[in-house]
PDB file of C-alpha atoms and ligand atoms in Angstrom:
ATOM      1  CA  UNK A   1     105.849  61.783  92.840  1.00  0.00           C
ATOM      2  CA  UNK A   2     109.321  63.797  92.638  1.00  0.00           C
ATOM      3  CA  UNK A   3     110.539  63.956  96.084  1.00  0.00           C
ATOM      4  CA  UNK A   4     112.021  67.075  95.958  1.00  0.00           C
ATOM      5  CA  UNK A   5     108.944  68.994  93.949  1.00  0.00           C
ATOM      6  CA  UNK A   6     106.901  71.885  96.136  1.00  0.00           C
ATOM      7  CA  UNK A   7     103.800  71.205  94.462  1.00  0.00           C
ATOM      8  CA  UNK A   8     104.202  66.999  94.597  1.00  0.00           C
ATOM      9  CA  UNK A   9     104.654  67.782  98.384  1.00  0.00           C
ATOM     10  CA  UNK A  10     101.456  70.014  98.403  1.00  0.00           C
ATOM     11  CA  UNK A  11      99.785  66.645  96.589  1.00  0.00           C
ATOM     12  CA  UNK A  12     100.776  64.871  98.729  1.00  0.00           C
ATOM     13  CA  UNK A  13     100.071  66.581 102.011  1.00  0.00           C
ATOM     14  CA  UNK A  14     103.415  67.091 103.309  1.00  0.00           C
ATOM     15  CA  UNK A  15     103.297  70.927 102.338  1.00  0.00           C
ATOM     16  CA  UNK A  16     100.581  72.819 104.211  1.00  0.00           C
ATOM     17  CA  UNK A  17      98.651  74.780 101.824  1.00  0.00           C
ATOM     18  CA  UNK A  18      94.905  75.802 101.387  1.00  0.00           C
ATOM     19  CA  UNK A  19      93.812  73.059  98.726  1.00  0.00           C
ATOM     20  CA  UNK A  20      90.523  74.793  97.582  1.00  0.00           C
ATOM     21  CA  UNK A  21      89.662  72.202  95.025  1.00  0.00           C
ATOM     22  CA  UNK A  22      90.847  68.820  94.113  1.00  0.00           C
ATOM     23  CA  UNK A  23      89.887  65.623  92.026  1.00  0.00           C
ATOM     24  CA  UNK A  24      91.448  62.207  91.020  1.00  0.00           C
ATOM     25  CA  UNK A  25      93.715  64.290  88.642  1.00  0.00           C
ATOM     26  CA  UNK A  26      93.891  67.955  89.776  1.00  0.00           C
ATOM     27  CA  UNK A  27      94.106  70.058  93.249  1.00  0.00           C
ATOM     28  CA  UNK A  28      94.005  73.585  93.284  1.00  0.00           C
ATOM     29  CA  UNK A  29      95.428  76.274  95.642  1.00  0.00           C
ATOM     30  CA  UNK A  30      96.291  79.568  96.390  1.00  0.00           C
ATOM     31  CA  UNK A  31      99.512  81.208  95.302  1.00  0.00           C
ATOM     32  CA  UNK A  32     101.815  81.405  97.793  1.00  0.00           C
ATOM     33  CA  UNK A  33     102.890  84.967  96.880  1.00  0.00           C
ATOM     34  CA  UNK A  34      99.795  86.597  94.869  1.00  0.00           C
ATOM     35  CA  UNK A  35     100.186  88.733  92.008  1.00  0.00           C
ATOM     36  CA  UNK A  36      96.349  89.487  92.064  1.00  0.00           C
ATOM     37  CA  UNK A  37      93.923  89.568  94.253  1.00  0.00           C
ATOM     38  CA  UNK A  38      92.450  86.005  93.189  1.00  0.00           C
ATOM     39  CA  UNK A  39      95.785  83.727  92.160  1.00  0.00           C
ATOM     40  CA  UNK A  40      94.933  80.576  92.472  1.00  0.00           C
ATOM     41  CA  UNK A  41      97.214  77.653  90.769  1.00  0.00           C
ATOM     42  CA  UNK A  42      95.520  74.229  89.215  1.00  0.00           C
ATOM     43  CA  UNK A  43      98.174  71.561  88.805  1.00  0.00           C
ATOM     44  CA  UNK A  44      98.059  68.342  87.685  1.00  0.00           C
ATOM     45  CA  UNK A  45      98.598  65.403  90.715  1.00  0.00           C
ATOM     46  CA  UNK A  46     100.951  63.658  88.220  1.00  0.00           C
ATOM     47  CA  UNK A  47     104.222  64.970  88.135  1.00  0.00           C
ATOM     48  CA  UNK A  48     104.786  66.170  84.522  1.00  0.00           C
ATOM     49  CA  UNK A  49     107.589  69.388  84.845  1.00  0.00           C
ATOM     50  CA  UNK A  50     106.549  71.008  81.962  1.00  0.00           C
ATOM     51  CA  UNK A  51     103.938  72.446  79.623  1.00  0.00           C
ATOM     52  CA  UNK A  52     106.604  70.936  76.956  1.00  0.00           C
ATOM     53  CA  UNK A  53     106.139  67.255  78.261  1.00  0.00           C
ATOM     54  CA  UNK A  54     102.671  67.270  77.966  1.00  0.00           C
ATOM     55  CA  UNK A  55     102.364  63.882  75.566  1.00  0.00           C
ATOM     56  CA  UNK A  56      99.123  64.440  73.078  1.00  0.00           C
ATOM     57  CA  UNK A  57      97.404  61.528  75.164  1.00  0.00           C
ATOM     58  CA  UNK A  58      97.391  64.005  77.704  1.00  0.00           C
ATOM     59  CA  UNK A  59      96.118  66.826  76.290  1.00  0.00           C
ATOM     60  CA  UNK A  60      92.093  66.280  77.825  1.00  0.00           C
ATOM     61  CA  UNK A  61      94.036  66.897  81.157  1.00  0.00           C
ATOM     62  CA  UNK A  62      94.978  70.352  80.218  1.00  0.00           C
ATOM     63  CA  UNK A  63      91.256  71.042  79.022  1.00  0.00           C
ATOM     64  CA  UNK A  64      90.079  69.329  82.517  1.00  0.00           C
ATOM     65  CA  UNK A  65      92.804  71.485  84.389  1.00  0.00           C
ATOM     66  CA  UNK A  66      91.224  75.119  81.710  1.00  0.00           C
ATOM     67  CA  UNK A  67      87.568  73.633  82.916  1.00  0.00           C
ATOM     68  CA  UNK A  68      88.593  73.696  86.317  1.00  0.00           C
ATOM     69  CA  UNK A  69      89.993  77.375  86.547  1.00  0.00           C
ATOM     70  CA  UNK A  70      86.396  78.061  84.555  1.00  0.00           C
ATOM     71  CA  UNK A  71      84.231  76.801  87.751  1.00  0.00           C
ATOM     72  CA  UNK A  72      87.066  77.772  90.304  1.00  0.00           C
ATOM     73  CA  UNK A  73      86.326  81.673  88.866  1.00  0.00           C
ATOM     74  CA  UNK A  74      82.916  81.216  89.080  1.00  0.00           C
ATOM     75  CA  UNK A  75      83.426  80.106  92.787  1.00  0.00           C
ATOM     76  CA  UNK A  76      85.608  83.211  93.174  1.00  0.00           C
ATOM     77  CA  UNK A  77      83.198  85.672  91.824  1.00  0.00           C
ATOM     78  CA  UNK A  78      85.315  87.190  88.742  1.00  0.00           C
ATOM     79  CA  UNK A  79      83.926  85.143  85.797  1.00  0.00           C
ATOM     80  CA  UNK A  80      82.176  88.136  84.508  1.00  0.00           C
ATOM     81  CA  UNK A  81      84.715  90.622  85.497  1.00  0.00           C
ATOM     82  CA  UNK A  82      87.245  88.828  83.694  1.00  0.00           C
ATOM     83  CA  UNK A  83      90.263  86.838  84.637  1.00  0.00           C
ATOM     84  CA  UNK A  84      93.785  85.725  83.007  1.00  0.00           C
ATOM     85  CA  UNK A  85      94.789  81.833  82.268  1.00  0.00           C
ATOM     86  CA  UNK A  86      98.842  81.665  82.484  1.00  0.00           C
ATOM     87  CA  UNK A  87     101.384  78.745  81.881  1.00  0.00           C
ATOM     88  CA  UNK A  88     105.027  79.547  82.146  1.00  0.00           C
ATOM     89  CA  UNK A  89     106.933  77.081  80.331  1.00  0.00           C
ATOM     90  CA  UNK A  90     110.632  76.902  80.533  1.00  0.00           C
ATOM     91  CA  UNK A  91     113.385  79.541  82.118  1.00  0.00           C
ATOM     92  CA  UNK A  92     112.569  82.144  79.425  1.00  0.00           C
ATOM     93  CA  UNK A  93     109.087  81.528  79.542  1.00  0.00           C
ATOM     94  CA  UNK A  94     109.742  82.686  83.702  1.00  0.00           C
ATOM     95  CA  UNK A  95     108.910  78.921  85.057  1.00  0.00           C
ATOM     96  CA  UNK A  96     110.171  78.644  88.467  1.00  0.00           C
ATOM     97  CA  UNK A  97     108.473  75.403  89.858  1.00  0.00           C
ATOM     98  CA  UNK A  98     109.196  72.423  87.827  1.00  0.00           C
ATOM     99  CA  UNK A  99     105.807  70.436  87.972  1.00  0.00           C
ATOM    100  CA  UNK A 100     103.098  72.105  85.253  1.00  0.00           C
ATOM    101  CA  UNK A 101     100.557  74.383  86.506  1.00  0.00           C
ATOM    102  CA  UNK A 102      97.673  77.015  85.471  1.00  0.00           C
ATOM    103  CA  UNK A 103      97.845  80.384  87.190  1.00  0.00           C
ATOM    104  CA  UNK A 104      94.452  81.804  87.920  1.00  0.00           C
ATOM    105  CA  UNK A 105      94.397  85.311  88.419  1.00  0.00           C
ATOM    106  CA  UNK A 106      91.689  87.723  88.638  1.00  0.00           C
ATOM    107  CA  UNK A 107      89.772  90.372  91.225  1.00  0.00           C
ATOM    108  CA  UNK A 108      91.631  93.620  89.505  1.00  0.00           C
ATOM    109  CA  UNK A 109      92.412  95.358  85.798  1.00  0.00           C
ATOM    110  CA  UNK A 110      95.469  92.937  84.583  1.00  0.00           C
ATOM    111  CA  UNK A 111      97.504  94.604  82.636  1.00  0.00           C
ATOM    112  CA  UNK A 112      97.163  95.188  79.104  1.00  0.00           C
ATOM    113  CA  UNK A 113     100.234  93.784  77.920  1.00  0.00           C
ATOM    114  CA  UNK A 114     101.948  90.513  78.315  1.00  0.00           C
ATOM    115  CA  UNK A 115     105.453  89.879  78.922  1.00  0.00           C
TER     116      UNK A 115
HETATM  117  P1  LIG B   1     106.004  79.818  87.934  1.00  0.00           P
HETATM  118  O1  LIG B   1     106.879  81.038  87.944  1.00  0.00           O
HETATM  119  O2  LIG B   1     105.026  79.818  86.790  1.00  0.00           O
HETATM  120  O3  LIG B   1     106.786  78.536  88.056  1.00  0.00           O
HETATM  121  O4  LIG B   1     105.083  79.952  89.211  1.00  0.00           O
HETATM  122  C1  LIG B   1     105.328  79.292  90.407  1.00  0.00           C
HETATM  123  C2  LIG B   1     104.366  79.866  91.407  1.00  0.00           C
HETATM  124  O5  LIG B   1     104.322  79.001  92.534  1.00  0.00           O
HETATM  125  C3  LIG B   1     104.753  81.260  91.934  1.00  0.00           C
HETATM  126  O6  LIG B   1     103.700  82.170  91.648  1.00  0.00           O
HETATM  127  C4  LIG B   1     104.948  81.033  93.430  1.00  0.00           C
HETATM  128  O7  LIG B   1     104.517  82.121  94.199  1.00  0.00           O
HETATM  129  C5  LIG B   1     104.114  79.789  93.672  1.00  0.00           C
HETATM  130  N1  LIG B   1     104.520  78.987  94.817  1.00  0.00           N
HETATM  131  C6  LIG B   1     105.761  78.533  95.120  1.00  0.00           C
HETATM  132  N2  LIG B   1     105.736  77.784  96.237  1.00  0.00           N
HETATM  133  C7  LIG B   1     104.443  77.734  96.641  1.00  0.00           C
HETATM  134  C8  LIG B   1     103.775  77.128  97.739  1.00  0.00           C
HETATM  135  N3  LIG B   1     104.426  76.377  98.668  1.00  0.00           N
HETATM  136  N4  LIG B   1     102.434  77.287  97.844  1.00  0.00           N
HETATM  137  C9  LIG B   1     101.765  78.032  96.944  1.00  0.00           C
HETATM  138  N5  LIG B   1     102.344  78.643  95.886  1.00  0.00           N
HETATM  139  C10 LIG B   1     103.664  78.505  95.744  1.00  0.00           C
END
């Protein structure tokens, strides 16, 4: 755990947030300031700050954090509507919080373009 990390707080309990899923290597909660009706954001408990320091030996937890968001939608009611799978990596890839996470979002028309 990084002391100073938002989301290794939330892990941790020390942040109140609405945990709506968690595991021995994930939790899940919603976005503090939505961009969509349904944002949700799946992190990993580890503290890994980046998309970029993801080792290869770690790669199954990125497909068990993508599974997750897959039942979490479900749960939410907008797998068949449709939903969008985001990770910001880096200041010019718009990362703010320095601990890896999956935004969830979903519940209206995203738009078409990305960027
Ligand atoms: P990113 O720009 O990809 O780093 O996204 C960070 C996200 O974390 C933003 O969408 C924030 O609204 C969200 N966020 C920051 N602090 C909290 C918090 N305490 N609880 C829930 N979401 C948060």
């Amino acid at each position: 755990m990084e002391m100073d990390c938002i989301f290794c707080q939330i892990v941790a309990g020390e942040l109140s947030g609405e945990i709506i899923y968690q595991d021995e290597e994930v939790i899940a909660f919603r976005d503090i300031n939505p961009q969509a009706p349904i944002h949700l954001l799946i992190i990993p408990k580890r503290h890994i700050p980046s998309l970029i320091h993801l080792s290869e030996a770690e790669a199954q937890l990125m497909g068990h954090m993508v599974n997750i968001a897959n039942q979490l939608a479900k749960r939410e009611g907008i797998s068949e509507s449709g939903y969008r799978l985001v990770v910001n990596c880096g200041k010019e890839g718009g990362q703010v919080v320095p601990h890896l996470h999956l935004h969830l979002l979903g519940g209206r028309k995203l738009s078409d373009t990305l960027g």
